Short mmCIF file of C-alpha atoms in Angstrom, two decimals:
data_model
loop_
_atom_site.label_atom_id
_atom_site.label_comp_id
_atom_site.label_asym_id
_atom_site.label_seq_id
_atom_site.Cartn_x
_atom_site.Cartn_y
_atom_site.Cartn_z
CA MET A 1 -10.65 22.43 -30.09
CA LEU A 2 -9.08 23.07 -26.70
CA ASN A 3 -10.46 26.18 -25.04
CA LEU A 4 -7.22 28.12 -24.61
CA LEU A 5 -8.92 30.66 -22.35
CA TYR A 6 -9.10 27.85 -19.76
CA PHE A 7 -5.39 28.35 -19.14
CA GLU A 8 -5.75 31.97 -18.15
CA LYS A 9 -6.53 30.69 -14.65
CA TYR A 10 -5.40 27.06 -14.72
CA PRO A 11 -1.78 26.66 -13.45
CA ILE A 12 -0.54 23.89 -15.69
CA LYS A 13 2.94 23.40 -14.23
CA LYS A 14 1.44 22.83 -10.79
CA ASN A 15 -1.20 20.39 -11.99
CA VAL A 16 0.22 18.59 -15.04
CA HIS A 17 3.77 17.28 -14.97
CA SER A 18 5.05 16.47 -18.45
CA TYR A 19 8.51 15.02 -18.90
CA ARG A 20 10.70 12.71 -20.95
CA GLN A 21 11.92 9.44 -19.48
CA GLY A 22 13.68 6.83 -21.56
CA ASP A 23 11.86 6.64 -24.90
CA LEU A 24 8.57 7.97 -23.52
CA HIS A 25 6.92 11.37 -23.30
CA ILE A 26 4.76 11.26 -20.16
CA ALA A 27 2.11 13.56 -18.73
CA HIS A 28 0.98 13.07 -15.14
CA ASP A 29 -2.29 14.77 -14.24
CA VAL A 30 -1.74 15.53 -10.57
CA ASN A 31 -5.33 15.92 -9.38
CA SER A 32 -6.96 12.99 -11.19
CA GLY A 33 -3.88 10.80 -10.85
CA SER A 34 -4.03 9.88 -14.55
CA LEU A 35 -0.96 9.15 -16.66
CA HIS A 36 -0.71 9.71 -20.39
CA VAL A 37 1.90 8.50 -22.85
CA LEU A 38 2.13 11.23 -25.48
CA ASP A 39 3.49 11.40 -28.99
CA GLU A 40 6.23 13.96 -29.51
CA GLY A 41 3.96 16.54 -31.13
CA THR A 42 1.47 16.52 -28.27
CA TYR A 43 4.30 16.72 -25.75
CA ASN A 44 5.78 19.75 -27.51
CA VAL A 45 2.43 21.53 -27.56
CA LEU A 46 1.94 20.83 -23.86
CA LYS A 47 5.37 22.25 -23.03
CA ALA A 48 4.65 25.29 -25.22
CA ILE A 49 1.47 26.06 -23.28
CA GLU A 50 3.45 25.69 -20.06
CA LYS A 51 6.13 28.03 -21.38
CA LEU A 52 3.59 30.71 -22.35
CA GLN A 53 2.15 30.55 -18.85
CA GLU A 54 5.60 31.04 -17.34
CA LEU A 55 6.13 34.09 -19.55
CA SER A 56 2.67 35.42 -18.62
CA GLU A 57 1.82 35.67 -22.31
CA THR A 58 -1.54 35.10 -23.94
CA ILE A 59 -2.02 31.45 -24.82
CA SER A 60 -2.96 31.33 -28.49
CA ILE A 61 -2.41 29.12 -31.50
CA LYS A 62 0.06 31.71 -32.80
CA GLY A 63 1.91 31.73 -29.49
CA ILE A 64 2.08 27.92 -29.31
CA SER A 65 3.41 27.77 -32.87
CA GLN A 66 6.04 30.39 -32.11
CA VAL A 67 7.29 28.65 -28.95
CA THR A 68 7.55 25.25 -30.63
CA ARG A 69 9.34 26.84 -33.60
CA GLN A 70 11.83 28.56 -31.28
CA ALA A 71 12.51 25.19 -29.67
CA GLY A 72 13.17 23.66 -33.08
CA LYS A 73 10.04 21.51 -32.79
CA THR A 74 7.78 22.93 -35.49
CA VAL A 75 4.17 21.72 -35.35
CA LEU A 76 2.13 22.12 -38.55
CA ALA A 77 -1.17 24.01 -38.34
CA GLU A 78 -3.25 20.93 -39.19
CA GLU A 79 -1.37 18.80 -36.66
CA LEU A 80 -1.75 21.48 -34.00
CA SER A 81 -5.50 21.62 -34.54
CA GLU A 82 -5.78 17.83 -34.11
CA ILE A 83 -3.63 17.89 -30.97
CA LEU A 84 -5.72 20.63 -29.38
CA GLU A 85 -8.90 18.69 -30.16
CA GLU A 86 -7.47 15.56 -28.51
CA LEU A 87 -6.36 17.54 -25.45
CA GLU A 88 -9.85 19.02 -25.17
CA GLU A 89 -11.36 15.54 -25.15
CA LEU A 90 -9.04 14.54 -22.31
CA ARG A 91 -9.95 17.71 -20.43
CA LYS A 92 -13.66 17.03 -20.80
CA GLU A 93 -13.31 13.47 -19.52
CA GLY A 94 -11.34 14.75 -16.52
CA THR A 95 -8.09 12.92 -17.09
CA LEU A 96 -5.96 15.90 -18.13
CA PHE A 97 -6.11 19.50 -16.92
CA SER A 98 -8.52 18.19 -14.29
CA VAL A 99 -10.08 20.43 -11.68
CA GLU A 100 -7.59 21.34 -9.01
CA ALA A 101 -8.25 19.60 -5.70
CA GLU A 102 -9.60 21.95 -3.08
CA ASP A 103 -7.76 22.35 0.18
CA VAL A 104 -8.78 19.53 2.49
CA LEU A 105 -9.42 20.46 6.10
CA LEU A 106 -7.41 17.97 8.11
CA THR A 107 -9.25 17.07 11.29
CA TYR A 108 -8.01 14.77 14.03
CA PRO A 109 -9.45 13.47 17.30
CA GLU A 110 -8.59 15.69 20.24
CA LYS A 111 -6.74 12.80 21.87
CA PRO A 112 -4.15 11.37 19.46
CA ILE A 113 -4.73 7.80 18.33
CA VAL A 114 -1.25 6.28 18.32
CA LYS A 115 -1.26 3.20 16.13
CA ALA A 116 2.49 2.46 16.00
CA ILE A 117 5.51 2.77 18.25
CA CYS A 118 9.24 2.41 17.76
CA LEU A 119 10.73 0.76 20.85
CA HIS A 120 14.40 1.66 21.29
CA VAL A 121 15.34 -1.50 23.14
CA ALA A 122 19.09 -0.78 22.81
CA HIS A 123 20.94 2.52 22.75
CA ASP A 124 24.17 0.83 21.86
CA CYS A 125 25.57 -0.81 18.74
CA ASN A 126 28.24 -3.27 17.69
CA LEU A 127 29.04 -1.18 14.60
CA ARG A 128 30.24 2.41 14.26
CA CYS A 129 28.54 3.56 11.07
CA GLU A 130 29.96 6.91 10.05
CA TYR A 131 26.64 8.39 8.88
CA CYS A 132 24.57 7.15 11.83
CA PHE A 133 21.99 9.76 12.89
CA ALA A 134 21.87 8.02 16.27
CA GLY A 135 25.48 8.87 17.16
CA THR A 136 26.54 5.22 16.63
CA GLY A 137 23.65 4.06 18.78
CA ALA A 138 23.67 6.28 21.86
CA PHE A 139 21.50 9.11 20.46
CA GLY A 140 23.69 11.68 22.15
CA GLY A 141 23.29 10.11 25.58
CA SER A 142 24.72 7.15 27.44
CA ARG A 143 24.85 3.65 26.01
CA THR A 144 22.05 1.78 27.70
CA MET A 145 19.45 -0.97 27.32
CA MET A 146 15.70 -0.83 27.82
CA ASN A 147 14.45 -2.94 30.74
CA LEU A 148 11.43 -5.21 30.81
CA GLU A 149 9.27 -2.83 32.86
CA THR A 150 9.71 0.00 30.37
CA GLY A 151 9.18 -2.31 27.42
CA LYS A 152 5.90 -3.59 28.87
CA LYS A 153 4.77 -0.04 29.53
CA GLY A 154 5.50 0.73 25.88
CA ILE A 155 3.36 -2.20 24.73
CA ASP A 156 0.55 -1.16 27.07
CA PHE A 157 0.86 2.40 25.81
CA VAL A 158 0.22 1.53 22.15
CA LEU A 159 -2.55 -0.93 22.99
CA GLU A 160 -4.35 1.74 25.00
CA SER A 161 -3.51 4.74 22.80
CA SER A 162 -4.60 2.99 19.61
CA GLY A 163 -8.19 3.40 20.75
CA HIS A 164 -10.72 1.60 18.57
CA ARG A 165 -8.09 0.21 16.20
CA GLU A 166 -7.81 -3.59 16.21
CA HIS A 167 -4.32 -3.59 14.73
CA CYS A 168 -1.23 -1.73 15.93
CA GLU A 169 2.49 -1.94 15.27
CA VAL A 170 5.67 -2.24 17.31
CA ASP A 171 9.12 -1.81 15.76
CA PHE A 172 12.16 -2.98 17.73
CA PHE A 173 14.91 -0.47 17.07
CA GLY A 174 18.27 0.78 18.28
CA GLY A 175 21.20 1.13 18.13
CA GLU A 176 21.23 -2.57 17.48
CA PRO A 177 18.14 -4.22 19.01
CA LEU A 178 19.63 -7.73 18.88
CA LEU A 179 22.05 -6.65 21.61
CA ASN A 180 18.94 -6.89 23.81
CA PHE A 181 17.44 -9.95 22.15
CA GLY A 182 16.19 -11.46 25.42
CA LEU A 183 14.00 -8.41 25.94
CA VAL A 184 12.71 -8.65 22.38
CA GLN A 185 11.64 -12.24 23.04
CA ASP A 186 9.93 -11.30 26.30
CA LEU A 187 8.09 -8.34 24.76
CA VAL A 188 6.82 -10.35 21.81
CA GLU A 189 5.36 -12.90 24.21
CA TYR A 190 3.92 -10.17 26.41
CA GLY A 191 2.54 -8.25 23.44
CA ARG A 192 0.76 -11.29 22.02
CA LYS A 193 -1.00 -11.97 25.32
CA ALA A 194 -1.74 -8.34 26.18
CA GLY A 195 -3.09 -7.68 22.70
CA ALA A 196 -5.32 -10.75 22.75
CA ALA A 197 -6.73 -9.70 26.11
CA ARG A 198 -7.86 -6.42 24.49
CA GLY A 199 -9.06 -8.02 21.27
CA LYS A 200 -6.12 -6.55 19.35
CA THR A 201 -3.26 -7.79 17.18
CA ILE A 202 0.27 -6.39 17.19
CA LYS A 203 2.41 -6.49 14.07
CA PHE A 204 6.09 -6.65 15.09
CA THR A 205 9.04 -5.37 13.05
CA LEU A 206 12.75 -5.43 13.84
CA THR A 207 15.55 -3.37 12.27
CA THR A 208 19.02 -4.91 12.47
CA ASN A 209 22.54 -4.57 11.08
CA GLY A 210 22.68 -8.37 10.84
CA VAL A 211 25.85 -8.94 12.89
CA LEU A 212 24.05 -11.13 15.48
CA LEU A 213 21.57 -12.74 13.09
CA ASN A 214 22.40 -16.35 14.03
CA ASP A 215 20.27 -19.44 13.44
CA LYS A 216 18.46 -19.14 16.78
CA ILE A 217 17.43 -15.56 16.15
CA GLN A 218 16.42 -16.27 12.56
CA GLU A 219 14.24 -19.15 13.75
CA PHE A 220 12.59 -16.90 16.34
CA LEU A 221 11.87 -14.18 13.79
CA GLU A 222 10.32 -16.73 11.46
CA GLN A 223 8.23 -18.49 14.09
CA GLU A 224 6.89 -15.20 15.41
CA GLU A 225 6.35 -13.79 11.90
CA ILE A 226 8.30 -10.64 12.66
CA SER A 227 9.02 -8.37 9.71
CA VAL A 228 12.70 -7.50 9.40
CA VAL A 229 14.69 -4.63 7.92
CA LEU A 230 18.35 -5.59 7.36
CA SER A 231 21.19 -3.14 6.68
CA LEU A 232 23.56 -3.63 3.74
CA ASP A 233 24.96 -0.75 1.70
CA GLY A 234 26.03 -2.69 -1.37
CA ARG A 235 29.48 -3.55 -2.72
CA PRO A 236 32.04 -4.67 -0.11
CA ASP A 237 34.19 -1.54 -0.27
CA VAL A 238 31.14 0.74 -0.13
CA HIS A 239 29.62 -1.11 2.82
CA ASP A 240 32.87 -1.42 4.79
CA ARG A 241 33.78 2.23 4.35
CA MET A 242 30.66 3.41 6.16
CA ARG A 243 29.70 0.43 8.34
CA PRO A 244 32.78 -0.77 10.26
CA TYR A 245 33.20 -2.32 13.69
CA ALA A 246 34.53 -0.15 16.50
CA ASP A 247 38.06 -1.33 15.69
CA GLY A 248 37.74 -0.23 12.07
CA ARG A 249 37.25 -3.66 10.49
CA GLY A 250 34.59 -3.88 7.80
CA SER A 251 31.37 -5.79 8.54
CA TYR A 252 30.44 -6.90 5.01
CA ALA A 253 32.00 -10.38 5.25
CA LYS A 254 30.14 -11.09 8.48
CA VAL A 255 26.67 -9.80 7.71
CA THR A 256 26.24 -10.68 4.04
CA PRO A 257 25.98 -14.48 4.42
CA LEU A 258 23.54 -14.04 7.33
CA ILE A 259 21.36 -11.60 5.39
CA LYS A 260 21.35 -13.90 2.36
CA GLN A 261 20.41 -16.84 4.56
CA PHE A 262 17.51 -14.95 6.10
CA ALA A 263 16.26 -13.59 2.76
CA THR A 264 15.84 -17.13 1.43
CA LYS A 265 13.33 -17.81 4.20
CA ARG A 266 10.90 -15.25 2.74
CA PRO A 267 10.82 -15.66 -1.04
CA GLU A 268 7.30 -14.21 -1.27
CA SER A 269 8.02 -11.09 0.78
CA SER A 270 5.77 -8.13 -0.03
CA PRO A 271 7.23 -5.38 -2.26
CA TYR A 272 5.03 -2.84 -0.47
CA ALA A 273 6.23 -3.84 3.02
CA LEU A 274 2.90 -5.40 3.92
CA GLY A 275 2.27 -8.51 5.94
CA THR A 276 5.35 -10.34 7.14
CA TYR A 277 8.20 -9.05 5.05
CA TYR A 278 11.93 -8.47 4.85
CA TYR A 279 13.77 -5.58 3.28
CA VAL A 280 17.46 -5.04 2.79
CA ARG A 281 18.06 -1.36 3.28
CA GLY A 282 21.20 0.56 2.37
CA THR A 283 22.34 4.17 2.38
CA TYR A 284 24.23 5.89 -0.41
CA THR A 285 26.48 8.92 0.07
CA HIS A 286 28.73 11.27 -1.87
CA PHE A 287 31.23 8.41 -2.00
CA ASN A 288 29.00 6.14 -4.12
CA LEU A 289 26.91 8.30 -6.43
CA ASP A 290 26.81 5.25 -8.72
CA PHE A 291 24.66 3.55 -6.10
CA ASP A 292 22.71 1.76 -8.82
CA ARG A 293 25.70 -0.60 -8.91
CA ASP A 294 25.17 -1.26 -5.20
CA VAL A 295 21.48 -2.03 -5.73
CA LEU A 296 22.41 -4.47 -8.48
CA HIS A 297 25.13 -5.99 -6.32
CA ILE A 298 22.55 -6.71 -3.64
CA ALA A 299 20.16 -8.12 -6.23
CA ASP A 300 22.91 -10.36 -7.57
CA LEU A 301 23.26 -11.83 -4.08
CA GLY A 302 19.77 -13.24 -4.58
CA ILE A 303 18.04 -10.58 -2.48
CA LYS A 304 14.74 -9.47 -4.01
CA GLN A 305 13.48 -6.71 -1.68
CA ILE A 306 15.81 -3.73 -1.73
CA SER A 307 15.78 -0.13 -0.55
CA VAL A 308 18.87 2.06 -0.92
CA GLU A 309 18.27 5.59 0.28
CA PRO A 310 20.15 8.91 0.22
CA VAL A 311 22.12 9.95 3.28
CA VAL A 312 20.90 12.95 5.25
CA ALA A 313 23.99 14.70 6.54
CA SER A 314 25.46 18.02 7.52
CA PRO A 315 27.27 19.81 4.67
CA LYS A 316 30.38 19.61 6.85
CA ASP A 317 30.46 15.83 6.64
CA ALA A 318 32.80 14.42 4.00
CA TYR A 319 30.17 11.90 2.87
CA ALA A 320 27.43 14.56 2.49
CA PHE A 321 26.19 15.36 -1.00
CA GLN A 322 27.96 18.24 -2.68
CA GLU A 323 27.05 20.77 -5.32
CA GLY A 324 26.98 18.96 -8.64
CA ASP A 325 26.06 15.55 -7.18
CA LEU A 326 22.37 15.79 -8.10
CA ASP A 327 22.90 15.15 -11.82
CA LYS A 328 24.95 12.02 -11.09
CA ILE A 329 22.32 10.77 -8.63
CA CYS A 330 19.57 11.29 -11.20
CA GLU A 331 21.60 9.41 -13.81
CA ALA A 332 21.95 6.51 -11.38
CA TYR A 333 18.17 6.37 -10.92
CA ASP A 334 17.74 6.43 -14.71
CA ARG A 335 20.17 3.54 -15.16
CA LEU A 336 18.52 1.61 -12.34
CA GLY A 337 15.08 1.96 -13.90
CA GLU A 338 16.31 0.62 -17.25
CA GLU A 339 18.19 -2.25 -15.63
CA LEU A 340 15.14 -3.22 -13.58
CA LEU A 341 13.05 -3.38 -16.77
CA LEU A 342 15.72 -5.44 -18.52
CA ARG A 343 15.92 -7.92 -15.67
CA ARG A 344 12.16 -8.23 -15.51
CA ALA A 345 12.12 -9.16 -19.18
CA GLN A 346 14.72 -11.82 -18.38
CA ALA A 347 12.70 -13.18 -15.41
CA ARG A 348 15.36 -12.19 -12.90
CA ASP A 349 13.71 -9.11 -11.53
CA PHE A 350 13.90 -7.62 -8.06
CA ASN A 351 11.93 -4.97 -6.22
CA PHE A 352 13.33 -1.50 -5.55
CA PHE A 353 11.22 0.12 -2.87
CA HIS A 354 11.36 3.68 -4.23
CA PHE A 355 10.07 2.58 -7.62
CA ASN A 356 6.91 1.09 -6.13
CA ILE A 357 3.77 2.90 -7.15
CA ALA A 358 0.20 1.63 -7.38
CA LEU A 359 -1.84 3.08 -10.26
CA ASP A 360 -5.17 1.75 -9.04
CA GLN A 361 -4.94 2.41 -5.34
CA GLY A 362 -2.97 4.25 -2.71
CA PRO A 363 -3.27 6.23 0.50
CA CYS A 364 -6.28 8.45 1.09
CA MET A 365 -6.02 12.19 0.50
CA ILE A 366 -5.46 12.94 4.19
CA LYS A 367 -2.44 10.61 4.28
CA ARG A 368 -1.15 12.07 1.02
CA LEU A 369 -1.22 15.51 2.60
CA SER A 370 -0.01 14.70 6.10
CA GLY A 371 2.54 11.95 5.53
CA CYS A 372 3.83 9.46 8.08
CA GLY A 373 1.86 10.50 11.17
CA ALA A 374 4.94 11.13 13.30
CA GLY A 375 4.17 12.92 16.53
CA HIS A 376 0.53 11.90 16.83
CA GLU A 377 -0.06 8.52 15.15
CA TYR A 378 3.46 7.19 15.55
CA VAL A 379 5.93 7.75 18.39
CA ALA A 380 9.35 6.48 19.40
CA ILE A 381 10.20 5.41 22.95
CA SER A 382 13.70 5.66 24.40
CA PRO A 383 15.17 3.07 26.79
CA GLU A 384 14.23 5.41 29.66
CA GLY A 385 10.60 5.54 28.50
CA ASP A 386 10.67 9.04 27.00
CA LEU A 387 8.34 9.66 24.06
CA TYR A 388 9.38 11.40 20.83
CA PRO A 389 7.69 12.01 17.44
CA CYS A 390 9.83 9.39 15.66
CA HIS A 391 13.13 7.54 15.96
CA GLN A 392 15.07 10.39 14.36
CA PHE A 393 13.90 12.89 16.99
CA VAL A 394 14.92 10.76 19.98
CA GLY A 395 17.13 12.75 22.34
CA GLN A 396 15.95 16.15 21.06
CA GLU A 397 14.34 17.67 24.14
CA ALA A 398 12.48 20.34 22.18
CA TYR A 399 10.40 17.57 20.59
CA LYS A 400 9.84 15.38 23.63
CA LEU A 401 6.17 14.38 23.91
CA GLY A 402 6.20 12.97 27.43
CA SER A 403 7.20 9.83 29.31
CA LEU A 404 5.78 6.40 30.00
CA TYR A 405 6.42 7.22 33.66
CA ASP A 406 4.29 10.39 33.67
CA GLU A 407 1.12 10.30 35.74
CA ASN A 408 -0.82 10.24 32.48
CA PRO A 409 1.54 8.87 29.80
CA HIS A 410 -1.23 9.00 27.19
CA HIS A 411 -1.39 12.77 27.31
CA LEU A 412 1.14 13.82 24.72
CA LYS A 413 2.52 17.35 24.85
CA ASP A 414 -0.11 19.45 23.12
CA GLU A 415 2.14 21.96 21.37
CA VAL A 416 4.36 19.24 19.88
CA VAL A 417 1.37 17.23 18.66
CA LYS A 418 -0.14 20.36 17.13
CA SER A 419 3.09 21.30 15.36
CA PHE A 420 3.32 17.88 13.66
CA ARG A 421 -0.36 17.77 12.77
CA SER A 422 0.03 21.22 11.21
CA ALA A 423 3.10 20.31 9.15
CA HIS A 424 1.12 19.13 6.12
CA VAL A 425 1.49 19.97 2.44
CA TYR A 426 -0.78 23.02 2.54
CA ALA A 427 1.33 24.54 5.35
CA LYS A 428 4.53 24.32 3.32
CA PRO A 429 4.79 27.15 0.77
CA SER A 430 7.18 25.28 -1.53
CA CYS A 431 4.85 22.25 -1.58
CA ARG A 432 1.62 23.96 -2.55
CA GLY A 433 2.73 24.50 -6.14
CA CYS A 434 4.71 21.27 -6.54
CA TRP A 435 3.44 18.58 -8.89
CA ALA A 436 4.66 15.83 -6.52
CA ARG A 437 2.79 17.18 -3.49
CA PHE A 438 0.33 14.29 -3.24
CA ALA A 439 3.08 11.66 -3.51
CA CYS A 440 5.75 13.25 -1.33
CA SER A 441 3.55 14.60 1.51
CA GLY A 442 6.09 17.34 2.14
CA GLY A 443 9.08 15.13 2.81
CA CYS A 444 10.56 13.71 5.99
CA HIS A 445 9.91 15.82 9.10
CA ALA A 446 13.30 14.97 10.59
CA ALA A 447 15.19 15.84 7.40
CA ASN A 448 13.30 19.11 7.09
CA VAL A 449 14.13 20.09 10.67
CA SER A 450 17.74 19.00 10.27
CA PHE A 451 18.29 21.29 7.29
CA THR A 452 15.88 24.16 7.92
CA GLN A 453 15.20 24.02 11.69
CA ASN A 454 11.52 24.21 10.80
CA LEU A 455 8.83 21.59 10.25
CA THR A 456 7.20 23.59 7.46
CA ASP A 457 10.32 24.43 5.46
CA VAL A 458 11.49 21.61 3.23
CA TYR A 459 14.84 19.95 2.63
CA THR A 460 15.33 21.02 -0.99
CA LEU A 461 17.63 18.22 -2.12
CA GLY A 462 15.27 15.68 -0.62
CA CYS A 463 12.47 17.18 -2.74
CA GLU A 464 14.49 16.87 -5.93
CA LEU A 465 15.37 13.26 -5.22
CA GLN A 466 11.77 12.40 -4.40
CA LYS A 467 10.58 13.89 -7.70
CA LYS A 468 13.23 12.04 -9.68
CA ARG A 469 12.33 8.72 -8.05
CA LEU A 470 8.67 9.33 -8.80
CA GLU A 471 9.39 10.10 -12.46
CA VAL A 472 11.31 6.87 -12.88
CA ALA A 473 8.72 4.92 -10.90
CA LEU A 474 5.90 6.11 -13.19
CA TYR A 475 8.01 5.27 -16.24
CA VAL A 476 8.80 1.77 -14.96
CA LYS A 477 5.13 1.18 -14.18
CA ILE A 478 4.00 2.28 -17.65
CA LYS A 479 6.65 0.15 -19.32
CA GLY A 480 5.50 -2.83 -17.33
CA ILE A 481 1.91 -2.30 -18.43
CA GLN A 482 2.97 -1.85 -22.04
CA GLN A 483 4.87 -5.12 -21.97
CA ASN A 484 1.66 -6.90 -21.04
CA THR A 485 -0.81 -5.02 -23.25
CA THR A 486 -1.08 -3.52 -26.70
CA SER A 487 -0.30 0.15 -26.12
CA SER A 488 -0.35 3.31 -28.18
CA PRO A 489 0.41 6.99 -27.68
CA ASP A 490 -2.11 8.96 -25.61
CA ARG A 491 -2.81 5.83 -23.58
CA ASP A 492 -4.42 6.76 -20.26
CA PHE A 493 -3.07 4.97 -17.18
CA ARG A 494 -5.27 5.83 -14.23
CA CYS A 495 -3.60 6.25 -10.84
#
């Protein structure tokens, strides 16, 4: 029988997340990464133990029986004994109530190894997206284009700063980078040669709104095997409301055929954004809380790789999420998960980026704790050659890391580097006790700063959305496994 004294010191809510999703009762053991599909009785007992801990009451058979009875979920004495025995077996094998992971000391080389850069080749745009964090392309400054000299310096910077790494990454960004397509072509050619001379390979990515995605540019992107992120928000009225031209005309009719055309060129594109891929990325706002309909609209266009993400906006903005929106957003994720499963069963599935989760592999513990590497492994470079922690910090002088035109451009500003390296899960009080801490990595640095003005205080709504997406992702993954195997309650799915 389960040793109930174990829970006098074991914080269950922090380390075992049990929840209902669809027709399943799921328990996620945070430290081992295991997943369990539970029968209703076992789920109720697990929630009762959690409840007793919250009330700081002694965890006993009598207490568990009382809590389940109060919840209208009576568990018979014989059944309770069997459940506790089964839970003890899972504890002994280390797949449930597993030993809490000790704090990992994150150590980095004194000199940052920058493996990826975001080259802002254009601080201008042919659209005027209402929610644009870049101020419709100018990032709070003047509308300008990067020149060839600065672009080459950026390529040289990542090749040198990546140290011993044989592979590094360059993302062409804006504004709209295709407004400076000639430079993109020149820098790809330069990067291939410069990388080869150092025994290195550069993976190129380009993010575009699709307005200029003509046949010539599509051919170039294909020939050079450049990964592409394309912007489309969903249904025509939703897209046009937030992504118009400067004169107010909607852009849906222009970009959709071009995006569809390009997507057909990469039918085997990676769902995990690996290799040479494409993704169609949208943003949902307060105006389309039923964004699952937008995801399905994009899928019905024949597009298979989709990411639609929540807007990050000031509460003063009309399109920002409002009190009461969270429930509707969660319902949309629930509907989307069920529809994805239905379409998979009908062999017309698509990939939704936020529901991707690998049960047999994933990032190492250090990456799970520290996140994206902004500010020391990844930097963004403005058209003037200024260095920032990521594309969302460009133009914020307090976070400037240096310049390509400094005497030593590879020496990034120590205090900024240190602040980003220190902004890991263990430094964020609200993350330390969160069951999603190893999946979320503390959230987006830029969103946290935007809402809290602090790298170690989290954007609360972002946390709730991340946890909801993870719950649905685990559910979708389990359902997929069950469809291909003979499954039963208490099945262990190892992350």
